[in-house]
XYZ file of C-alpha atoms in Angstrom:
192
model
C 104.874 285.944 67.397
C 108.142 286.486 65.126
C 109.126 283.486 65.100
C 105.672 282.014 63.882
C 106.739 284.747 61.310
C 110.289 283.679 60.437
C 109.043 279.959 60.007
C 106.014 280.801 57.694
C 108.537 282.830 55.597
C 111.170 280.144 55.682
C 108.924 277.358 54.718
C 107.216 279.876 51.895
C 111.055 280.863 50.680
C 111.963 276.544 51.101
C 108.948 276.473 48.838
C 109.309 278.390 46.139
C 112.883 276.894 45.942
C 112.310 273.233 45.826
C 110.290 273.979 42.540
C 112.707 276.095 40.554
C 114.626 274.021 37.676
C 112.283 271.465 37.938
C 109.654 269.849 34.558
C 105.693 270.254 35.030
C 104.164 267.848 33.743
C 99.673 267.950 33.757
C 96.808 267.569 31.864
C 92.788 267.344 31.978
C 90.626 264.304 30.505
C 86.811 265.351 30.195
C 83.615 263.456 28.473
C 80.087 264.868 28.440
C 76.735 263.369 27.397
C 73.804 264.974 26.703
C 70.564 263.700 24.962
C 67.335 265.391 24.148
C 63.620 263.349 23.588
C 60.650 264.450 21.942
C 57.765 263.019 20.406
C 59.345 263.978 17.230
C 63.215 263.348 17.344
C 65.709 262.406 19.650
C 69.412 264.228 19.698
C 72.525 262.775 21.443
C 75.954 264.618 21.871
C 79.182 263.035 23.623
C 81.799 264.967 23.469
C 85.447 263.453 24.790
C 88.823 265.500 25.221
C 92.260 265.621 26.369
C 95.031 268.031 26.813
C 98.379 267.323 28.398
C 100.991 269.901 28.999
C 104.475 269.707 29.377
C 106.724 272.739 31.173
C 109.993 273.745 32.458
C 109.740 275.968 35.700
C 113.155 278.377 35.021
C 111.606 280.722 38.085
C 110.080 280.499 41.168
C 107.197 281.657 39.415
C 107.354 280.378 35.783
C 107.231 278.585 33.586
C 107.078 277.504 30.376
C 106.131 274.729 28.068
C 104.146 273.175 25.198
C 100.498 272.136 25.317
C 98.339 269.719 22.570
C 95.013 268.870 22.837
C 92.623 266.348 21.461
C 88.773 266.273 21.237
C 86.138 264.228 19.729
C 82.848 264.652 19.439
C 79.461 263.007 18.276
C 76.079 263.949 17.867
C 73.223 262.404 16.002
C 69.883 263.902 15.401
C 67.282 261.377 13.955
C 68.909 260.151 10.684
C 71.460 263.292 10.292
C 74.689 262.543 12.330
C 77.729 264.767 12.811
C 81.753 263.930 14.000
C 83.579 266.273 15.045
C 87.746 266.333 15.407
C 89.600 269.362 16.930
C 93.355 269.604 17.333
C 95.504 272.166 19.077
C 98.772 272.309 19.506
C 100.689 275.575 20.726
C 103.125 277.212 24.040
C 102.346 278.116 27.166
C 103.726 280.394 29.729
C 102.727 279.853 33.851
C 103.070 282.576 36.360
C 102.440 280.893 39.785
C 101.889 282.276 43.201
C 101.726 279.969 46.380
C 99.888 280.649 49.145
C 100.953 277.538 51.258
C 102.773 274.464 50.963
C 99.408 273.197 49.352
C 97.809 276.530 47.690
C 99.137 278.226 45.161
C 97.234 279.872 42.343
C 98.618 280.679 38.565
C 97.657 281.710 35.645
C 98.253 280.228 31.819
C 98.499 281.891 28.933
C 98.021 279.834 25.720
C 98.548 280.060 22.055
C 98.910 277.603 19.215
C 97.666 276.515 15.914
C 94.308 274.807 15.892
C 92.622 271.955 13.268
C 89.382 270.641 12.974
C 87.533 268.181 10.305
C 83.849 268.064 10.189
C 81.683 264.669 8.578
C 78.143 265.560 8.357
C 75.853 262.763 7.011
C 72.019 263.541 7.012
C 70.692 260.251 5.306
C 71.698 260.732 1.930
C 74.700 262.688 1.132
C 77.562 263.034 3.299
C 79.806 266.270 3.645
C 83.498 266.747 4.903
C 85.173 270.557 6.290
C 88.122 271.278 6.860
C 89.326 274.411 8.996
C 92.637 275.435 10.000
C 93.578 278.668 12.605
C 94.783 280.628 15.903
C 93.537 280.538 19.238
C 95.535 282.481 22.338
C 93.362 282.120 26.067
C 94.399 283.252 29.603
C 93.424 280.485 31.834
C 93.151 281.600 35.910
C 93.455 278.401 38.079
C 94.030 276.833 41.867
C 96.706 274.643 42.399
C 96.401 271.971 45.932
C 99.584 270.272 46.434
C 98.322 267.045 47.573
C 102.190 264.948 47.975
C 105.279 265.945 47.357
C 104.849 267.999 43.647
C 101.425 266.115 42.681
C 98.266 267.486 42.741
C 95.203 269.243 41.549
C 94.444 272.023 39.264
C 90.818 273.822 39.504
C 90.511 276.459 37.011
C 87.141 278.402 37.050
C 86.354 278.803 33.119
C 88.807 282.185 31.071
C 89.328 284.803 28.239
C 89.720 283.472 24.626
C 90.379 284.523 21.050
C 89.572 281.762 17.765
C 89.883 281.377 14.936
C 88.635 278.767 11.894
C 89.232 279.306 8.367
C 87.406 277.130 6.676
C 88.312 275.710 3.072
C 85.736 274.531 1.209
C 83.013 277.427 1.384
C 85.792 280.325 2.375
C 83.929 280.678 5.817
C 85.729 282.475 8.788
C 84.836 281.449 11.964
C 85.981 284.019 15.135
C 85.108 283.267 18.528
C 85.662 285.478 21.406
C 85.278 284.206 25.018
C 84.592 284.987 28.956
C 83.153 282.231 30.499
C 84.426 283.261 34.467
C 82.567 281.642 36.620
C 80.309 279.433 34.003
C 82.459 276.346 33.521
C 84.857 274.614 36.083
C 88.078 272.566 34.967
C 89.627 270.045 36.881
C 93.415 268.488 36.057
C 96.580 266.804 37.452
C 99.890 267.632 37.156
C 103.327 266.550 38.821
C 106.275 268.545 39.032
C 109.819 266.011 38.910
């Protein structure tokens, strides 16, 4: 039994040391589509998102880096069409705890700036809106090491706060979210 515990302790220690001083590259890609029909109007919504990140693991458990996200969506409701583009860029810090050679859990704390551009057309008039703001959020996740530092990330929601200040009509939007268990995201990452 003592030999097993010693081997397990050495394996965990060597796994943690193998990750120190490495570069982390990862991200998520997402797509969703929704259609709603009734006798009067057909509604359709499409969303695409891409969010890469790169970081440096300076300690056995700590990683710091930069993140970027871009999303684009289009909504149609009869003759009305809305197009939305959103950009986010900022920094993140990650604390990870290896559970074994295969599994580890981590939490990402990210913060930065965001920009949204909206263009709507209702059959006669085209309107354009632009907004800038900030975001901050924490996301817990599970990492599954598939092979040599390449793995899958599974997150189950998070906690965050976002702002948008629109240029045209002075509208200020503040959003607080707490969505643990309501969303699932799958991403990939690689330690070099």
